Coordinates of N, CA and C in Angstrom, one line a residue:
M16 N 168.9 3.0 78.6 CA 168.6 4.3 79.0 C 169.7 4.8 80.0
H17 N 170.0 6.0 79.9 CA 171.1 6.6 80.7 C 170.6 7.7 81.6
T18 N 171.2 7.9 82.7 CA 170.9 9.0 83.6 C 171.7 10.2 83.2
V19 N 171.4 11.3 83.8 CA 172.2 12.5 83.5 C 173.7 12.3 83.7
K20 N 174.0 11.6 84.8 CA 175.4 11.4 85.2 C 176.1 10.5 84.1
E21 N 175.4 9.5 83.7 CA 175.9 8.6 82.6 C 176.0 9.3 81.3
A22 N 175.0 10.1 81.0 CA 175.1 10.9 79.7 C 176.3 11.8 79.7
A23 N 176.5 12.4 80.9 CA 177.7 13.3 81.0 C 179.0 12.5 80.8
L24 N 179.1 11.4 81.4 CA 180.3 10.6 81.2 C 180.5 10.1 79.7
I25 N 179.4 9.7 79.1 CA 179.5 9.3 77.7 C 179.9 10.4 76.8
T26 N 179.3 11.6 77.0 CA 179.5 12.7 76.1 C 180.7 13.6 76.4
G27 N 181.2 13.5 77.6 CA 182.3 14.3 78.0 C 181.8 15.7 78.5
L28 N 180.5 15.8 78.6 CA 179.9 17.1 79.1 C 179.8 17.0 80.6
T29 N 179.6 18.1 81.3 CA 179.3 18.1 82.7 C 177.8 17.8 82.9
E30 N 177.5 17.4 84.0 CA 176.1 17.1 84.4 C 175.3 18.4 84.2
H31 N 175.9 19.5 84.7 CA 175.2 20.8 84.5 C 174.9 21.1 83.1
A32 N 175.9 20.9 82.2 CA 175.7 21.1 80.8 C 174.6 20.2 80.2
V33 N 174.6 19.0 80.6 CA 173.5 18.1 80.1 C 172.2 18.6 80.5
R34 N 172.0 19.0 81.7 CA 170.7 19.5 82.2 C 170.4 20.8 81.5
F35 N 171.4 21.7 81.4 CA 171.2 23.0 80.7 C 170.7 22.8 79.3
Y36 N 171.4 22.0 78.5 CA 171.0 21.7 77.1 C 169.6 21.1 77.0
T37 N 169.3 20.2 77.9 CA 168.0 19.6 77.9 C 166.9 20.6 78.2
D38 N 167.2 21.5 79.2 CA 166.2 22.5 79.6 C 166.0 23.5 78.5
K39 N 167.0 23.8 77.6 CA 167.0 24.7 76.5 C 166.3 24.1 75.3
G40 N 165.9 22.8 75.4 CA 165.2 22.2 74.3 C 166.2 21.7 73.2
L41 N 167.4 21.5 73.5 CA 168.4 21.1 72.6 C 168.5 19.5 72.4
V42 N 167.8 18.8 73.2 CA 167.8 17.4 73.2 C 166.3 16.9 73.0
P43 N 165.8 17.0 71.8 CA 164.4 16.7 71.6 C 163.9 15.3 72.0
S44 N 164.8 14.4 72.0 CA 164.4 13.0 72.3 C 164.6 12.6 73.7
V45 N 164.9 13.5 74.6 CA 165.1 13.2 76.0 C 163.7 12.7 76.6
Q46 N 163.8 11.8 77.4 CA 162.6 11.2 78.0 C 162.6 11.4 79.6
R47 N 161.5 11.2 80.2 CA 161.4 11.4 81.6 C 160.8 10.1 82.2
D48 N 161.4 9.6 83.3 CA 160.8 8.4 84.0 C 159.6 8.8 84.8
K49 N 159.0 7.9 85.5 CA 157.8 8.1 86.3 C 158.1 9.2 87.4
N50 N 159.3 9.4 87.8 CA 159.7 10.4 88.8 C 160.1 11.7 88.2
N51 N 159.9 11.8 86.9 CA 160.3 13.0 86.1 C 161.8 13.2 86.0
I52 N 162.5 12.2 86.1 CA 164.0 12.3 86.0 C 164.3 12.0 84.5
R53 N 165.2 12.9 84.0 CA 165.7 12.8 82.6 C 166.3 11.4 82.4
M54 N 166.0 10.9 81.2 CA 166.6 9.6 80.8 C 167.0 9.8 79.3
F55 N 168.2 9.3 79.0 CA 168.7 9.5 77.7 C 169.0 8.2 77.0
D56 N 168.4 8.1 75.8 CA 168.6 6.9 74.9 C 169.8 7.3 74.0
E57 N 170.1 6.4 73.1 CA 171.2 6.6 72.2 C 170.9 7.8 71.3
E58 N 169.7 8.1 70.9 CA 169.4 9.2 70.1 C 169.7 10.5 70.9
S59 N 169.3 10.5 72.1 CA 169.5 11.7 73.0 C 171.0 11.9 73.2
I60 N 171.8 10.8 73.3 CA 173.2 11.0 73.4 C 173.8 11.6 72.1
N61 N 173.2 11.2 70.9 CA 173.7 11.8 69.7 C 173.3 13.3 69.6
W62 N 172.2 13.7 70.1 CA 171.8 15.1 70.1 C 172.8 15.8 71.0
L63 N 173.1 15.3 72.2 CA 174.1 15.9 73.1 C 175.4 16.1 72.4
L64 N 175.9 15.1 71.7 CA 177.2 15.1 71.0 C 177.1 16.2 69.9
G65 N 176.0 16.3 69.2 CA 175.9 17.3 68.2 C 175.9 18.7 68.8
V66 N 175.2 18.9 69.9 CA 175.2 20.2 70.5 C 176.6 20.5 71.0
K67 N 177.3 19.5 71.6 CA 178.7 19.8 72.0 C 179.6 20.2 70.9
C68 N 179.4 19.6 69.8 CA 180.2 19.9 68.6 C 180.0 21.4 68.1
L69 N 178.7 21.7 68.0 CA 178.3 23.1 67.6 C 178.8 24.1 68.7
K70 N 178.6 23.8 69.9 CA 179.0 24.7 71.0 C 180.5 24.9 71.0
Q71 N 181.3 23.8 70.7 CA 182.8 24.0 70.7 C 183.2 24.8 69.5
S72 N 182.3 24.9 68.5 CA 182.7 25.8 67.3 C 182.4 27.3 67.6
G73 N 181.8 27.5 68.8 CA 181.5 28.9 69.2 C 180.1 29.3 68.9
M74 N 179.3 28.4 68.4 CA 177.9 28.7 68.0 C 177.1 29.0 69.3
P75 N 176.4 30.2 69.3 CA 175.5 30.5 70.4 C 174.4 29.5 70.6
I76 N 173.9 29.4 71.8 CA 172.8 28.5 72.1 C 171.6 28.7 71.3
E77 N 171.2 30.0 71.1 CA 170.0 30.3 70.3 C 170.1 29.8 68.9
V78 N 171.3 29.9 68.3 CA 171.5 29.4 66.9 C 171.5 27.9 66.9
I79 N 172.1 27.3 67.9 CA 172.0 25.8 68.0 C 170.6 25.4 68.1
K80 N 169.8 26.1 68.8 CA 168.3 25.7 68.9 C 167.7 25.8 67.5
T81 N 168.0 26.9 66.8 CA 167.5 27.0 65.4 C 167.9 25.9 64.6
Y82 N 169.2 25.5 64.7 CA 169.7 24.4 63.9 C 169.0 23.1 64.2
I83 N 168.8 22.8 65.5 CA 168.1 21.6 65.9 C 166.7 21.6 65.4
D84 N 166.0 22.7 65.5 CA 164.6 22.8 65.0 C 164.6 22.5 63.5
L85 N 165.6 23.0 62.8 CA 165.7 22.7 61.4 C 165.9 21.2 61.1
C86 N 166.8 20.6 61.9 CA 167.1 19.2 61.8 C 165.8 18.4 62.0
L87 N 165.0 18.8 62.9 CA 163.7 18.1 63.2 C 162.7 18.2 62.0
E88 N 162.9 19.2 61.1 CA 162.1 19.3 60.0 C 162.5 18.3 58.9
G89 N 163.7 17.7 59.0 CA 164.1 16.7 58.1 C 165.0 17.3 56.9
D90 N 165.1 16.5 55.9 CA 166.0 16.8 54.8 C 165.6 18.1 54.0
S91 N 164.3 18.5 54.1 CA 163.9 19.7 53.4 C 164.6 21.0 54.0
S92 N 165.1 20.8 55.2 CA 165.8 22.0 55.8 C 167.3 22.0 55.6
I93 N 167.8 21.1 54.8 CA 169.2 21.1 54.5 C 169.7 22.4 53.9
P94 N 169.1 23.1 53.0 CA 169.5 24.4 52.5 C 169.6 25.4 53.6
Q95 N 168.6 25.4 54.5 CA 168.6 26.4 55.6 C 169.8 26.1 56.6
R96 N 170.0 24.8 56.9 CA 171.1 24.4 57.8 C 172.4 24.8 57.2
Y97 N 172.6 24.5 55.9 CA 173.8 24.9 55.2 C 174.0 26.4 55.3
K98 N 173.0 27.2 55.1 CA 173.1 28.7 55.2 C 173.5 29.1 56.6
L99 N 172.9 28.4 57.6 CA 173.2 28.7 59.0 C 174.7 28.4 59.3
I100 N 175.1 27.3 58.9 CA 176.5 26.9 59.1 C 177.5 27.9 58.4
M101 N 177.1 28.3 57.2 CA 178.0 29.2 56.4 C 178.0 30.6 57.1
E102 N 176.9 31.0 57.7 CA 176.9 32.3 58.4 C 177.8 32.2 59.7
H103 N 177.7 31.0 60.3 CA 178.5 30.8 61.5 C 180.0 30.8 61.2
K104 N 180.3 30.1 60.1 CA 181.7 30.1 59.6 C 182.2 31.5 59.4
E105 N 181.4 32.3 58.7 CA 181.8 33.7 58.4 C 182.0 34.5 59.7
A106 N 181.1 34.3 60.6 CA 181.3 35.0 61.9 C 182.5 34.6 62.6
A107 N 182.8 33.3 62.5 CA 184.1 32.8 63.2 C 185.3 33.3 62.5
R108 N 185.2 33.5 61.1 CA 186.3 34.1 60.4 C 186.6 35.5 60.8
V109 N 185.5 36.3 61.0 CA 185.6 37.7 61.4 C 186.3 37.7 62.8
K110 N 185.9 36.8 63.7 CA 186.5 36.8 65.1 C 187.9 36.4 65.0
L111 N 188.3 35.5 64.1 CA 189.7 35.1 63.9 C 190.5 36.3 63.4
E112 N 190.0 37.0 62.5 CA 190.7 38.2 62.0 C 190.9 39.2 63.1
E113 N 189.9 39.4 63.9 CA 190.0 40.3 65.0 C 191.0 39.8 66.0
A114 N 191.0 38.5 66.3 CA 192.0 38.0 67.2 C 193.4 38.1 66.6
Q115 N 193.6 38.0 65.3 CA 194.9 38.2 64.7 C 195.4 39.7 64.9
R116 N 194.4 40.6 64.7 CA 194.8 42.0 65.0 C 195.2 42.2 66.4
H117 N 194.5 41.6 67.3 CA 194.9 41.7 68.8 C 196.3 41.2 69.0
I118 N 196.6 40.0 68.4 CA 197.9 39.4 68.6 C 199.0 40.4 68.0
A119 N 198.7 40.9 66.8 CA 199.7 41.9 66.2 C 199.9 43.1 67.1
H120 N 198.8 43.6 67.7 CA 199.0 44.7 68.6 C 199.8 44.3 69.9
L121 N 199.5 43.1 70.4 CA 200.2 42.7 71.6 C 201.7 42.4 71.3
E122 N 202.0 41.9 70.1 CA 203.4 41.8 69.7 C 204.1 43.1 69.7
Q123 N 203.4 44.2 69.2 CA 204.1 45.5 69.3 C 204.3 45.9 70.8
K124 N 203.2 45.6 71.6 CA 203.3 46.0 73.0 C 204.5 45.3 73.7
T125 N 204.6 44.0 73.4 CA 205.7 43.2 74.1 C 207.1 43.7 73.6
E126 N 207.2 44.1 72.3 CA 208.4 44.7 71.9 C 208.7 46.0 72.6
L127 N 207.7 46.8 72.8 CA 207.8 48.1 73.5 C 208.2 47.8 75.0
Y128 N 207.6 46.8 75.6 CA 208.0 46.5 77.0 C 209.4 46.0 77.1
Q129 N 209.8 45.2 76.1 CA 211.2 44.7 76.1 C 212.2 45.9 76.0
A130 N 211.8 46.9 75.2 CA 212.7 48.1 75.1 C 212.7 48.9 76.4
I131 N 211.5 48.9 77.0 CA 211.5 49.6 78.3 C 212.3 48.9 79.4
L132 N 212.2 47.6 79.4 CA 213.0 46.8 80.4 C 214.5 46.9 80.1
E133 N 214.8 47.0 78.9 CA 216.3 47.2 78.5 C 216.7 48.6 78.5
H134 N 215.9 49.5 79.0 CA 216.2 51.0 79.2 C 216.5 51.6 77.9
R135 N 215.9 51.1 76.8 CA 216.1 51.8 75.5 C 214.9 52.7 75.2
S136 N 213.9 52.7 76.0 CA 212.7 53.6 75.8 C 212.1 53.9 77.2
P137 N 211.6 55.1 77.3 CA 210.9 55.5 78.5 C 209.6 54.7 78.6
D138 N 209.0 54.6 79.8 CA 207.7 53.9 79.9 C 206.6 54.7 79.3
T139 N 206.2 54.4 78.1 CA 205.1 55.1 77.4 C 203.8 54.3 77.6
T140 N 203.8 53.2 78.4 CA 202.6 52.4 78.5 C 201.8 52.8 79.7
N141 N 202.3 53.7 80.6 CA 201.6 54.0 81.8 C 201.0 55.4 81.6
P142 N 199.7 55.5 81.6 CA 199.0 56.8 81.4 C 199.4 57.8 82.5
G143 N 199.9 57.4 83.6 CA 200.4 58.3 84.6 C 201.7 59.1 84.1
N144 N 202.4 58.6 83.2 CA 203.6 59.2 82.6 C 203.3 60.0 81.4
W145 N 202.1 60.0 80.8 CA 201.9 60.6 79.5 C 202.1 62.1 79.5
D146 N 201.8 62.8 80.6 CA 202.1 64.2 80.6 C 203.6 64.5 80.4
N147 N 204.4 63.7 80.9 CA 205.9 63.9 80.8 C 206.4 63.5 79.4
I148 N 205.7 62.7 78.7 CA 206.2 62.2 77.4 C 205.3 62.7 76.2
H149 N 204.4 63.5 76.5 CA 203.4 64.0 75.4 C 204.2 64.5 74.2
H150 N 205.2 65.2 74.4 CA 206.0 65.7 73.3 C 206.6 64.6 72.4
M151 N 206.8 63.5 72.9 CA 207.4 62.4 72.1 C 206.3 61.7 71.2
H152 N 205.1 61.7 71.6 CA 204.1 60.9 70.9 C 202.8 61.8 70.7
G153 N 203.0 63.0 70.2 CA 201.8 63.9 70.0 C 200.8 63.3 69.1
D154 N 201.3 62.5 68.1 CA 200.3 62.0 67.1 C 199.3 61.0 67.7
V155 N 199.6 60.4 68.9 CA 198.7 59.4 69.4 C 197.8 59.9 70.5
F156 N 198.1 61.2 70.9 CA 197.3 61.8 72.0 C 196.2 62.7 71.4
Y157 N 195.1 62.9 72.1 CA 194.1 63.8 71.7 C 194.6 65.2 71.7
S158 N 194.0 66.0 70.8 CA 194.4 67.4 70.8 C 194.0 68.0 72.1
P159 N 194.6 69.1 72.5 CA 194.3 69.7 73.8 C 192.8 70.1 73.9
S160 N 192.2 70.5 72.8 CA 190.8 70.9 72.9 C 189.9 69.7 73.2
V161 N 190.3 68.5 72.7 CA 189.5 67.3 72.9 C 189.7 66.8 74.3
R162 N 191.0 66.9 74.8 CA 191.3 66.4 76.1 C 190.6 67.1 77.2
K163 N 190.3 68.4 77.0 CA 189.6 69.2 78.0 C 188.1 68.8 78.1
A164 N 187.5 68.3 77.1 CA 186.1 68.0 77.0 C 185.7 66.9 78.0

């Protein structure tokens, strides 16, 4: 049997995370000693490692709890667990595509800043300068009627 501190060392989690995951019901096999102190056997360590893996994939705690509850139902829940993992994978793919769009936008911004630093372009990144350069980039500014609203 392992203490919280030992479980943290074994799993690479913080003691806080071990306690948090236990309190959220993510370690169904955790036991308590006569002083109500958490004690972790090998099965509990496995649950913690499983939670760590899912958390590192970006899965929210609530979904991890659903996954664990399904695991406790046994093999009959494999189709539901598969569906849950597939949904999580798709959500991760959407986040990746969004991050790729952010990177592309930031690449354009860094190119613009390089042009500004090299005095090839005025500073169009500072909203304080936009009144002076509105004529240059009218397509990206709101129409006057919208700006007054």
